[in-house]
JSON list of C-alpha atoms in Angstrom, two decimals:
[
{"chain": "A", "resi": 1, "resn": "UNK", "atom": "CA", "xyz": [-18.64, 79.73, -55.25]},
{"chain": "A", "resi": 2, "resn": "UNK", "atom": "CA", "xyz": [-17.86, 83.42, -54.60]},
{"chain": "A", "resi": 3, "resn": "UNK", "atom": "CA", "xyz": [-20.69, 85.82, -53.92]},
{"chain": "A", "resi": 4, "resn": "UNK", "atom": "CA", "xyz": [-20.25, 89.37, -52.69]},
{"chain": "A", "resi": 5, "resn": "UNK", "atom": "CA", "xyz": [-23.45, 91.20, -51.90]},
{"chain": "A", "resi": 6, "resn": "UNK", "atom": "CA", "xyz": [-23.30, 94.96, -51.41]},
{"chain": "A", "resi": 7, "resn": "UNK", "atom": "CA", "xyz": [-19.85, 94.75, -49.79]},
{"chain": "A", "resi": 8, "resn": "UNK", "atom": "CA", "xyz": [-18.18, 97.88, -48.44]},
{"chain": "A", "resi": 9, "resn": "UNK", "atom": "CA", "xyz": [-14.81, 98.53, -46.80]},
{"chain": "A", "resi": 10, "resn": "UNK", "atom": "CA", "xyz": [-13.82, 101.84, -45.24]},
{"chain": "A", "resi": 11, "resn": "UNK", "atom": "CA", "xyz": [-10.37, 102.86, -44.01]},
{"chain": "A", "resi": 12, "resn": "UNK", "atom": "CA", "xyz": [-9.52, 105.79, -41.79]},
{"chain": "A", "resi": 13, "resn": "UNK", "atom": "CA", "xyz": [-6.57, 107.67, -43.32]},
{"chain": "A", "resi": 14, "resn": "UNK", "atom": "CA", "xyz": [-5.72, 110.53, -40.98]},
{"chain": "A", "resi": 15, "resn": "UNK", "atom": "CA", "xyz": [-8.88, 112.57, -40.71]},
{"chain": "A", "resi": 16, "resn": "UNK", "atom": "CA", "xyz": [-10.28, 111.19, -43.95]},
{"chain": "A", "resi": 17, "resn": "UNK", "atom": "CA", "xyz": [-12.50, 108.15, -44.34]},
{"chain": "A", "resi": 18, "resn": "UNK", "atom": "CA", "xyz": [-11.64, 106.31, -47.57]},
{"chain": "A", "resi": 19, "resn": "UNK", "atom": "CA", "xyz": [-14.25, 103.95, -49.03]},
{"chain": "A", "resi": 20, "resn": "UNK", "atom": "CA", "xyz": [-12.04, 101.30, -50.69]},
{"chain": "A", "resi": 21, "resn": "UNK", "atom": "CA", "xyz": [-15.08, 99.20, -51.67]},
{"chain": "A", "resi": 22, "resn": "UNK", "atom": "CA", "xyz": [-18.41, 100.89, -52.25]},
{"chain": "A", "resi": 23, "resn": "UNK", "atom": "CA", "xyz": [-21.39, 98.51, -52.14]},
{"chain": "A", "resi": 24, "resn": "UNK", "atom": "CA", "xyz": [-19.64, 96.04, -54.45]},
{"chain": "A", "resi": 25, "resn": "UNK", "atom": "CA", "xyz": [-21.46, 92.94, -55.69]},
{"chain": "A", "resi": 26, "resn": "UNK", "atom": "CA", "xyz": [-19.86, 90.05, -57.57]},
{"chain": "A", "resi": 27, "resn": "UNK", "atom": "CA", "xyz": [-20.66, 86.44, -58.39]},
{"chain": "A", "resi": 28, "resn": "UNK", "atom": "CA", "xyz": [-18.04, 83.95, -59.56]},
{"chain": "A", "resi": 29, "resn": "UNK", "atom": "CA", "xyz": [-19.20, 80.43, -60.35]},
{"chain": "A", "resi": 30, "resn": "UNK", "atom": "CA", "xyz": [-17.10, 77.28, -59.84]},
{"chain": "A", "resi": 31, "resn": "UNK", "atom": "CA", "xyz": [-14.51, 76.66, -62.57]},
{"chain": "A", "resi": 32, "resn": "UNK", "atom": "CA", "xyz": [-14.58, 80.23, -63.89]},
{"chain": "A", "resi": 33, "resn": "UNK", "atom": "CA", "xyz": [-11.43, 82.13, -64.88]},
{"chain": "A", "resi": 34, "resn": "UNK", "atom": "CA", "xyz": [-12.00, 85.77, -63.97]},
{"chain": "A", "resi": 35, "resn": "UNK", "atom": "CA", "xyz": [-9.63, 88.73, -64.03]},
{"chain": "A", "resi": 36, "resn": "UNK", "atom": "CA", "xyz": [-10.23, 91.79, -61.87]},
{"chain": "A", "resi": 37, "resn": "UNK", "atom": "CA", "xyz": [-8.52, 94.83, -63.35]},
{"chain": "A", "resi": 38, "resn": "UNK", "atom": "CA", "xyz": [-8.03, 98.32, -62.01]},
{"chain": "A", "resi": 39, "resn": "UNK", "atom": "CA", "xyz": [-5.42, 101.04, -61.51]},
{"chain": "A", "resi": 40, "resn": "UNK", "atom": "CA", "xyz": [-3.50, 101.69, -58.33]},
{"chain": "A", "resi": 41, "resn": "UNK", "atom": "CA", "xyz": [-5.86, 102.89, -55.61]},
{"chain": "A", "resi": 42, "resn": "UNK", "atom": "CA", "xyz": [-8.95, 101.44, -57.28]},
{"chain": "A", "resi": 43, "resn": "UNK", "atom": "CA", "xyz": [-9.70, 99.01, -54.45]},
{"chain": "A", "resi": 44, "resn": "UNK", "atom": "CA", "xyz": [-8.47, 95.83, -56.12]},
{"chain": "A", "resi": 45, "resn": "UNK", "atom": "CA", "xyz": [-6.07, 94.94, -53.27]},
{"chain": "A", "resi": 46, "resn": "UNK", "atom": "CA", "xyz": [-8.87, 95.40, -50.75]},
{"chain": "A", "resi": 47, "resn": "UNK", "atom": "CA", "xyz": [-11.14, 93.23, -52.88]},
{"chain": "A", "resi": 48, "resn": "UNK", "atom": "CA", "xyz": [-8.44, 90.55, -53.14]},
{"chain": "A", "resi": 49, "resn": "UNK", "atom": "CA", "xyz": [-7.93, 90.58, -49.37]},
{"chain": "A", "resi": 50, "resn": "UNK", "atom": "CA", "xyz": [-11.64, 90.11, -48.75]},
{"chain": "A", "resi": 51, "resn": "UNK", "atom": "CA", "xyz": [-12.05, 87.36, -51.36]},
{"chain": "A", "resi": 52, "resn": "UNK", "atom": "CA", "xyz": [-8.95, 85.65, -49.91]},
{"chain": "A", "resi": 53, "resn": "UNK", "atom": "CA", "xyz": [-10.25, 85.92, -46.32]},
{"chain": "A", "resi": 54, "resn": "UNK", "atom": "CA", "xyz": [-7.25, 88.05, -45.37]},
{"chain": "A", "resi": 55, "resn": "UNK", "atom": "CA", "xyz": [-9.64, 90.81, -44.31]},
{"chain": "A", "resi": 56, "resn": "UNK", "atom": "CA", "xyz": [-13.36, 91.16, -43.67]},
{"chain": "A", "resi": 57, "resn": "UNK", "atom": "CA", "xyz": [-15.83, 93.69, -45.02]},
{"chain": "A", "resi": 58, "resn": "UNK", "atom": "CA", "xyz": [-17.37, 96.49, -42.94]},
{"chain": "A", "resi": 59, "resn": "UNK", "atom": "CA", "xyz": [-20.74, 95.99, -44.59]},
{"chain": "A", "resi": 60, "resn": "UNK", "atom": "CA", "xyz": [-22.53, 93.58, -46.88]},
{"chain": "A", "resi": 61, "resn": "UNK", "atom": "CA", "xyz": [-22.10, 89.82, -47.16]},
{"chain": "A", "resi": 62, "resn": "UNK", "atom": "CA", "xyz": [-19.40, 87.58, -48.57]},
{"chain": "A", "resi": 63, "resn": "UNK", "atom": "CA", "xyz": [-20.35, 83.95, -49.23]},
{"chain": "A", "resi": 64, "resn": "UNK", "atom": "CA", "xyz": [-17.58, 81.46, -50.06]},
{"chain": "A", "resi": 65, "resn": "UNK", "atom": "CA", "xyz": [-18.98, 78.09, -51.13]},
{"chain": "A", "resi": 66, "resn": "UNK", "atom": "CA", "xyz": [-22.29, 79.26, -49.69]},
{"chain": "A", "resi": 67, "resn": "UNK", "atom": "CA", "xyz": [-20.87, 80.06, -46.24]},
{"chain": "A", "resi": 68, "resn": "UNK", "atom": "CA", "xyz": [-21.00, 83.65, -44.88]},
{"chain": "A", "resi": 69, "resn": "UNK", "atom": "CA", "xyz": [-17.46, 84.63, -43.93]},
{"chain": "A", "resi": 70, "resn": "UNK", "atom": "CA", "xyz": [-18.26, 87.65, -41.72]},
{"chain": "A", "resi": 71, "resn": "UNK", "atom": "CA", "xyz": [-19.11, 85.53, -38.67]},
{"chain": "A", "resi": 72, "resn": "UNK", "atom": "CA", "xyz": [-15.85, 83.55, -38.76]},
{"chain": "A", "resi": 73, "resn": "UNK", "atom": "CA", "xyz": [-13.19, 83.93, -36.07]},
{"chain": "A", "resi": 74, "resn": "UNK", "atom": "CA", "xyz": [-9.54, 84.59, -37.00]},
{"chain": "A", "resi": 75, "resn": "UNK", "atom": "CA", "xyz": [-8.75, 80.90, -36.51]},
{"chain": "A", "resi": 76, "resn": "UNK", "atom": "CA", "xyz": [-11.66, 79.87, -38.71]},
{"chain": "A", "resi": 77, "resn": "UNK", "atom": "CA", "xyz": [-10.54, 82.32, -41.42]},
{"chain": "A", "resi": 78, "resn": "UNK", "atom": "CA", "xyz": [-7.03, 80.87, -41.24]},
{"chain": "A", "resi": 79, "resn": "UNK", "atom": "CA", "xyz": [-8.45, 77.39, -41.81]},
{"chain": "A", "resi": 80, "resn": "UNK", "atom": "CA", "xyz": [-10.44, 78.63, -44.81]},
{"chain": "A", "resi": 81, "resn": "UNK", "atom": "CA", "xyz": [-7.31, 80.21, -46.30]},
{"chain": "A", "resi": 82, "resn": "UNK", "atom": "CA", "xyz": [-5.29, 77.05, -45.75]},
{"chain": "A", "resi": 83, "resn": "UNK", "atom": "CA", "xyz": [-7.86, 74.58, -47.07]},
{"chain": "A", "resi": 84, "resn": "UNK", "atom": "CA", "xyz": [-9.95, 76.40, -49.68]},
{"chain": "A", "resi": 85, "resn": "UNK", "atom": "CA", "xyz": [-7.67, 79.03, -51.24]},
{"chain": "A", "resi": 86, "resn": "UNK", "atom": "CA", "xyz": [-4.35, 78.76, -53.05]},
{"chain": "A", "resi": 87, "resn": "UNK", "atom": "CA", "xyz": [-2.47, 82.09, -53.19]},
{"chain": "A", "resi": 88, "resn": "UNK", "atom": "CA", "xyz": [-0.01, 83.19, -55.87]},
{"chain": "A", "resi": 89, "resn": "UNK", "atom": "CA", "xyz": [1.67, 86.54, -55.20]},
{"chain": "A", "resi": 90, "resn": "UNK", "atom": "CA", "xyz": [3.64, 88.98, -57.35]},
{"chain": "A", "resi": 91, "resn": "UNK", "atom": "CA", "xyz": [6.73, 88.64, -55.14]},
{"chain": "A", "resi": 92, "resn": "UNK", "atom": "CA", "xyz": [6.48, 84.82, -54.97]},
{"chain": "A", "resi": 93, "resn": "UNK", "atom": "CA", "xyz": [6.69, 84.87, -51.12]},
{"chain": "A", "resi": 94, "resn": "UNK", "atom": "CA", "xyz": [9.03, 81.88, -50.99]},
{"chain": "A", "resi": 95, "resn": "UNK", "atom": "CA", "xyz": [11.17, 81.22, -47.92]},
{"chain": "A", "resi": 96, "resn": "UNK", "atom": "CA", "xyz": [14.77, 81.71, -49.03]},
{"chain": "A", "resi": 97, "resn": "UNK", "atom": "CA", "xyz": [16.35, 79.07, -46.80]},
{"chain": "A", "resi": 98, "resn": "UNK", "atom": "CA", "xyz": [13.94, 76.33, -47.91]},
{"chain": "A", "resi": 99, "resn": "UNK", "atom": "CA", "xyz": [14.20, 74.32, -51.12]},
{"chain": "A", "resi": 100, "resn": "UNK", "atom": "CA", "xyz": [11.47, 74.36, -53.74]},
{"chain": "A", "resi": 101, "resn": "UNK", "atom": "CA", "xyz": [9.95, 71.14, -52.41]},
{"chain": "A", "resi": 102, "resn": "UNK", "atom": "CA", "xyz": [10.11, 72.39, -48.81]},
{"chain": "A", "resi": 103, "resn": "UNK", "atom": "CA", "xyz": [8.32, 75.61, -49.77]},
{"chain": "A", "resi": 104, "resn": "UNK", "atom": "CA", "xyz": [5.60, 73.61, -51.50]},
{"chain": "A", "resi": 105, "resn": "UNK", "atom": "CA", "xyz": [5.31, 71.28, -48.50]},
{"chain": "A", "resi": 106, "resn": "UNK", "atom": "CA", "xyz": [4.67, 74.02, -45.93]},
{"chain": "A", "resi": 107, "resn": "UNK", "atom": "CA", "xyz": [0.86, 74.32, -46.32]},
{"chain": "A", "resi": 108, "resn": "UNK", "atom": "CA", "xyz": [0.55, 70.55, -45.85]},
{"chain": "A", "resi": 109, "resn": "UNK", "atom": "CA", "xyz": [2.58, 70.71, -42.64]},
{"chain": "A", "resi": 110, "resn": "UNK", "atom": "CA", "xyz": [0.15, 73.36, -41.36]},
{"chain": "A", "resi": 111, "resn": "UNK", "atom": "CA", "xyz": [-2.68, 70.97, -42.28]},
{"chain": "A", "resi": 112, "resn": "UNK", "atom": "CA", "xyz": [-0.90, 68.18, -40.36]},
{"chain": "A", "resi": 113, "resn": "UNK", "atom": "CA", "xyz": [-0.90, 65.91, -43.41]},
{"chain": "A", "resi": 114, "resn": "UNK", "atom": "CA", "xyz": [1.17, 62.74, -42.85]},
{"chain": "A", "resi": 115, "resn": "UNK", "atom": "CA", "xyz": [4.74, 62.64, -44.17]},
{"chain": "A", "resi": 116, "resn": "UNK", "atom": "CA", "xyz": [4.18, 60.00, -46.86]},
{"chain": "A", "resi": 117, "resn": "UNK", "atom": "CA", "xyz": [1.16, 61.80, -48.30]},
{"chain": "A", "resi": 118, "resn": "UNK", "atom": "CA", "xyz": [2.99, 65.14, -48.12]},
{"chain": "A", "resi": 119, "resn": "UNK", "atom": "CA", "xyz": [5.86, 63.78, -50.17]},
{"chain": "A", "resi": 120, "resn": "UNK", "atom": "CA", "xyz": [3.53, 62.34, -52.78]},
{"chain": "A", "resi": 121, "resn": "UNK", "atom": "CA", "xyz": [1.48, 65.52, -53.15]},
{"chain": "A", "resi": 122, "resn": "UNK", "atom": "CA", "xyz": [4.56, 67.75, -53.28]},
{"chain": "A", "resi": 123, "resn": "UNK", "atom": "CA", "xyz": [6.05, 65.56, -55.99]},
{"chain": "A", "resi": 124, "resn": "UNK", "atom": "CA", "xyz": [2.81, 65.68, -57.98]},
{"chain": "A", "resi": 125, "resn": "UNK", "atom": "CA", "xyz": [2.53, 69.46, -57.64]},
{"chain": "A", "resi": 126, "resn": "UNK", "atom": "CA", "xyz": [6.10, 70.11, -58.78]},
{"chain": "A", "resi": 127, "resn": "UNK", "atom": "CA", "xyz": [5.68, 67.73, -61.69]},
{"chain": "A", "resi": 128, "resn": "UNK", "atom": "CA", "xyz": [2.49, 69.55, -62.65]},
{"chain": "A", "resi": 129, "resn": "UNK", "atom": "CA", "xyz": [4.43, 72.82, -63.02]},
{"chain": "A", "resi": 130, "resn": "UNK", "atom": "CA", "xyz": [7.40, 71.17, -64.72]},
{"chain": "A", "resi": 131, "resn": "UNK", "atom": "CA", "xyz": [9.91, 71.55, -61.87]},
{"chain": "A", "resi": 132, "resn": "UNK", "atom": "CA", "xyz": [10.52, 68.00, -60.67]},
{"chain": "A", "resi": 133, "resn": "UNK", "atom": "CA", "xyz": [14.22, 68.27, -61.51]},
{"chain": "A", "resi": 134, "resn": "UNK", "atom": "CA", "xyz": [14.60, 71.51, -59.52]},
{"chain": "A", "resi": 135, "resn": "UNK", "atom": "CA", "xyz": [12.85, 70.28, -56.38]},
{"chain": "A", "resi": 136, "resn": "UNK", "atom": "CA", "xyz": [15.93, 70.56, -54.14]},
{"chain": "A", "resi": 137, "resn": "UNK", "atom": "CA", "xyz": [17.07, 73.95, -55.38]},
{"chain": "A", "resi": 138, "resn": "UNK", "atom": "CA", "xyz": [16.78, 77.06, -53.22]},
{"chain": "A", "resi": 139, "resn": "UNK", "atom": "CA", "xyz": [14.78, 80.04, -54.54]},
{"chain": "A", "resi": 140, "resn": "UNK", "atom": "CA", "xyz": [18.03, 81.94, -55.18]},
{"chain": "A", "resi": 141, "resn": "UNK", "atom": "CA", "xyz": [19.05, 79.15, -57.54]},
{"chain": "A", "resi": 142, "resn": "UNK", "atom": "CA", "xyz": [15.89, 79.51, -59.63]},
{"chain": "A", "resi": 143, "resn": "UNK", "atom": "CA", "xyz": [14.85, 82.06, -62.24]},
{"chain": "A", "resi": 144, "resn": "UNK", "atom": "CA", "xyz": [11.89, 84.37, -61.60]},
{"chain": "A", "resi": 145, "resn": "UNK", "atom": "CA", "xyz": [9.65, 82.20, -63.75]},
{"chain": "A", "resi": 146, "resn": "UNK", "atom": "CA", "xyz": [10.74, 79.07, -61.90]},
{"chain": "A", "resi": 147, "resn": "UNK", "atom": "CA", "xyz": [10.10, 80.74, -58.55]},
{"chain": "A", "resi": 148, "resn": "UNK", "atom": "CA", "xyz": [6.59, 81.64, -59.67]},
{"chain": "A", "resi": 149, "resn": "UNK", "atom": "CA", "xyz": [6.06, 78.03, -60.75]},
{"chain": "A", "resi": 150, "resn": "UNK", "atom": "CA", "xyz": [7.08, 76.93, -57.25]},
{"chain": "A", "resi": 151, "resn": "UNK", "atom": "CA", "xyz": [4.54, 79.40, -55.85]},
{"chain": "A", "resi": 152, "resn": "UNK", "atom": "CA", "xyz": [1.87, 77.94, -58.13]},
{"chain": "A", "resi": 153, "resn": "UNK", "atom": "CA", "xyz": [2.78, 74.41, -57.01]},
{"chain": "A", "resi": 154, "resn": "UNK", "atom": "CA", "xyz": [2.48, 75.57, -53.39]},
{"chain": "A", "resi": 155, "resn": "UNK", "atom": "CA", "xyz": [-0.97, 76.97, -54.19]},
{"chain": "A", "resi": 156, "resn": "UNK", "atom": "CA", "xyz": [-2.05, 73.70, -55.83]},
{"chain": "A", "resi": 157, "resn": "UNK", "atom": "CA", "xyz": [-0.70, 71.24, -53.27]},
{"chain": "A", "resi": 158, "resn": "UNK", "atom": "CA", "xyz": [-3.59, 71.70, -50.83]},
{"chain": "A", "resi": 159, "resn": "UNK", "atom": "CA", "xyz": [-6.08, 71.02, -53.66]},
{"chain": "A", "resi": 160, "resn": "UNK", "atom": "CA", "xyz": [-7.96, 74.28, -53.07]},
{"chain": "A", "resi": 161, "resn": "UNK", "atom": "CA", "xyz": [-11.32, 75.16, -54.57]},
{"chain": "A", "resi": 162, "resn": "UNK", "atom": "CA", "xyz": [-10.00, 78.62, -55.54]},
{"chain": "A", "resi": 163, "resn": "UNK", "atom": "CA", "xyz": [-6.68, 79.93, -56.88]},
{"chain": "A", "resi": 164, "resn": "UNK", "atom": "CA", "xyz": [-6.25, 83.63, -56.15]},
{"chain": "A", "resi": 165, "resn": "UNK", "atom": "CA", "xyz": [-3.39, 85.25, -58.11]},
{"chain": "A", "resi": 166, "resn": "UNK", "atom": "CA", "xyz": [-2.27, 88.79, -57.29]},
{"chain": "A", "resi": 167, "resn": "UNK", "atom": "CA", "xyz": [-0.30, 90.38, -60.18]},
{"chain": "A", "resi": 168, "resn": "UNK", "atom": "CA", "xyz": [1.38, 86.99, -60.86]},
{"chain": "A", "resi": 169, "resn": "UNK", "atom": "CA", "xyz": [3.38, 88.30, -63.82]},
{"chain": "A", "resi": 170, "resn": "UNK", "atom": "CA", "xyz": [4.27, 91.67, -62.29]},
{"chain": "A", "resi": 171, "resn": "UNK", "atom": "CA", "xyz": [7.93, 90.81, -61.58]},
{"chain": "A", "resi": 172, "resn": "UNK", "atom": "CA", "xyz": [8.54, 88.77, -64.74]},
{"chain": "A", "resi": 173, "resn": "UNK", "atom": "CA", "xyz": [9.73, 89.64, -68.23]},
{"chain": "A", "resi": 174, "resn": "UNK", "atom": "CA", "xyz": [7.14, 89.47, -71.01]},
{"chain": "A", "resi": 175, "resn": "UNK", "atom": "CA", "xyz": [8.20, 86.03, -72.31]},
{"chain": "A", "resi": 176, "resn": "UNK", "atom": "CA", "xyz": [8.14, 84.44, -68.85]},
{"chain": "A", "resi": 177, "resn": "UNK", "atom": "CA", "xyz": [4.88, 86.23, -68.09]},
{"chain": "A", "resi": 178, "resn": "UNK", "atom": "CA", "xyz": [3.29, 84.62, -71.15]},
{"chain": "A", "resi": 179, "resn": "UNK", "atom": "CA", "xyz": [4.51, 81.20, -69.99]},
{"chain": "A", "resi": 180, "resn": "UNK", "atom": "CA", "xyz": [2.95, 81.73, -66.55]},
{"chain": "A", "resi": 181, "resn": "UNK", "atom": "CA", "xyz": [-0.35, 82.82, -68.12]},
{"chain": "A", "resi": 182, "resn": "UNK", "atom": "CA", "xyz": [-0.25, 79.72, -70.32]},
{"chain": "A", "resi": 183, "resn": "UNK", "atom": "CA", "xyz": [-0.01, 77.72, -67.10]},
{"chain": "A", "resi": 184, "resn": "UNK", "atom": "CA", "xyz": [-3.01, 79.49, -65.57]},
{"chain": "A", "resi": 185, "resn": "UNK", "atom": "CA", "xyz": [-5.08, 78.77, -68.70]},
{"chain": "A", "resi": 186, "resn": "UNK", "atom": "CA", "xyz": [-4.03, 75.13, -68.51]},
{"chain": "A", "resi": 187, "resn": "UNK", "atom": "CA", "xyz": [-5.01, 74.97, -64.84]},
{"chain": "A", "resi": 188, "resn": "UNK", "atom": "CA", "xyz": [-8.38, 76.48, -65.73]},
{"chain": "A", "resi": 189, "resn": "UNK", "atom": "CA", "xyz": [-8.85, 73.91, -68.50]},
{"chain": "A", "resi": 190, "resn": "UNK", "atom": "CA", "xyz": [-8.24, 71.23, -65.85]},
{"chain": "A", "resi": 191, "resn": "UNK", "atom": "CA", "xyz": [-11.18, 72.56, -63.82]},
{"chain": "A", "resi": 192, "resn": "UNK", "atom": "CA", "xyz": [-9.63, 75.04, -61.40]},
{"chain": "A", "resi": 193, "resn": "UNK", "atom": "CA", "xyz": [-11.42, 78.25, -60.41]},
{"chain": "A", "resi": 194, "resn": "UNK", "atom": "CA", "xyz": [-9.04, 81.16, -60.91]},
{"chain": "A", "resi": 195, "resn": "UNK", "atom": "CA", "xyz": [-9.37, 84.80, -59.89]},
{"chain": "A", "resi": 196, "resn": "UNK", "atom": "CA", "xyz": [-6.55, 86.98, -61.19]},
{"chain": "A", "resi": 197, "resn": "UNK", "atom": "CA", "xyz": [-5.91, 90.52, -59.92]},
{"chain": "A", "resi": 198, "resn": "UNK", "atom": "CA", "xyz": [-4.04, 92.78, -62.34]},
{"chain": "A", "resi": 199, "resn": "UNK", "atom": "CA", "xyz": [-3.57, 96.31, -63.66]},
{"chain": "A", "resi": 200, "resn": "UNK", "atom": "CA", "xyz": [-2.45, 95.03, -67.08]},
{"chain": "A", "resi": 201, "resn": "UNK", "atom": "CA", "xyz": [-5.07, 94.96, -69.85]},
{"chain": "A", "resi": 202, "resn": "UNK", "atom": "CA", "xyz": [-3.18, 92.37, -71.89]},
{"chain": "A", "resi": 203, "resn": "UNK", "atom": "CA", "xyz": [-3.03, 90.01, -68.91]},
{"chain": "A", "resi": 204, "resn": "UNK", "atom": "CA", "xyz": [-6.68, 90.64, -68.02]},
{"chain": "A", "resi": 205, "resn": "UNK", "atom": "CA", "xyz": [-7.85, 89.79, -71.53]},
{"chain": "A", "resi": 206, "resn": "UNK", "atom": "CA", "xyz": [-6.45, 86.27, -71.20]},
{"chain": "A", "resi": 207, "resn": "UNK", "atom": "CA", "xyz": [-9.16, 85.38, -68.69]},
{"chain": "A", "resi": 208, "resn": "UNK", "atom": "CA", "xyz": [-12.59, 84.20, -69.78]},
{"chain": "A", "resi": 209, "resn": "UNK", "atom": "CA", "xyz": [-14.29, 87.10, -68.01]},
{"chain": "A", "resi": 210, "resn": "UNK", "atom": "CA", "xyz": [-13.14, 90.58, -66.97]},
{"chain": "A", "resi": 211, "resn": "UNK", "atom": "CA", "xyz": [-14.41, 92.65, -64.05]},
{"chain": "A", "resi": 212, "resn": "UNK", "atom": "CA", "xyz": [-13.26, 96.27, -63.79]},
{"chain": "A", "resi": 213, "resn": "UNK", "atom": "CA", "xyz": [-12.84, 98.05, -60.45]},
{"chain": "A", "resi": 214, "resn": "UNK", "atom": "CA", "xyz": [-12.66, 101.81, -60.10]},
{"chain": "A", "resi": 215, "resn": "UNK", "atom": "CA", "xyz": [-13.04, 103.84, -56.91]},
{"chain": "A", "resi": 216, "resn": "UNK", "atom": "CA", "xyz": [-14.40, 100.74, -55.18]},
{"chain": "A", "resi": 217, "resn": "UNK", "atom": "CA", "xyz": [-17.11, 100.09, -57.79]},
{"chain": "A", "resi": 218, "resn": "UNK", "atom": "CA", "xyz": [-17.27, 96.91, -59.88]},
{"chain": "A", "resi": 219, "resn": "UNK", "atom": "CA", "xyz": [-18.44, 96.64, -63.47]},
{"chain": "A", "resi": 220, "resn": "UNK", "atom": "CA", "xyz": [-18.36, 93.87, -66.08]},
{"chain": "A", "resi": 221, "resn": "UNK", "atom": "CA", "xyz": [-16.24, 94.23, -69.21]},
{"chain": "A", "resi": 222, "resn": "UNK", "atom": "CA", "xyz": [-17.22, 92.55, -72.46]},
{"chain": "A", "resi": 223, "resn": "UNK", "atom": "CA", "xyz": [-14.35, 90.32, -73.64]}
]
């Protein structure tokens, strides 16, 4: 599903060239649950952006479902993000003036899915995360854990082949964080491919496989 071959990414910071990824290679099979762990500045955000088609590598090859991403235009990358990848962010990234169901519906509007099907899929996604009764509430009327559940429902509603979670428990208390991780394990058990980016060892250990990143280099960790 995901294959990075000798991928590099270099940024120009003032007069210095920073190699955020240094000939990184990684293979993630369908239906795996993988955590990528590393400290601040290790390159994990750059890796997440490349896996999520938010950025492209300067060297090497990235294959998503067997398709090389480097040759894609910006519009083609946007389509890949919208159809193949469900994103869950640390800060939830919900639109404050929209209700929970309207936030979940947005990706389907971008896909031009018909109204009746949108309503059905939004309802199913919110039920899947246990928020059917809060569908019409605004984000400000929801707890942090509930907001993250809305974000997960939004990620699921397009039926993506990959769920990419960036520090999904970073803004939550420990109890709520455990509940969100329980949900990710349940989603994995249901057949979803999940890649989780984190700096937290306890969170990383809840995945089936751990990959460590340091100074742009990747290495496997025995669970």
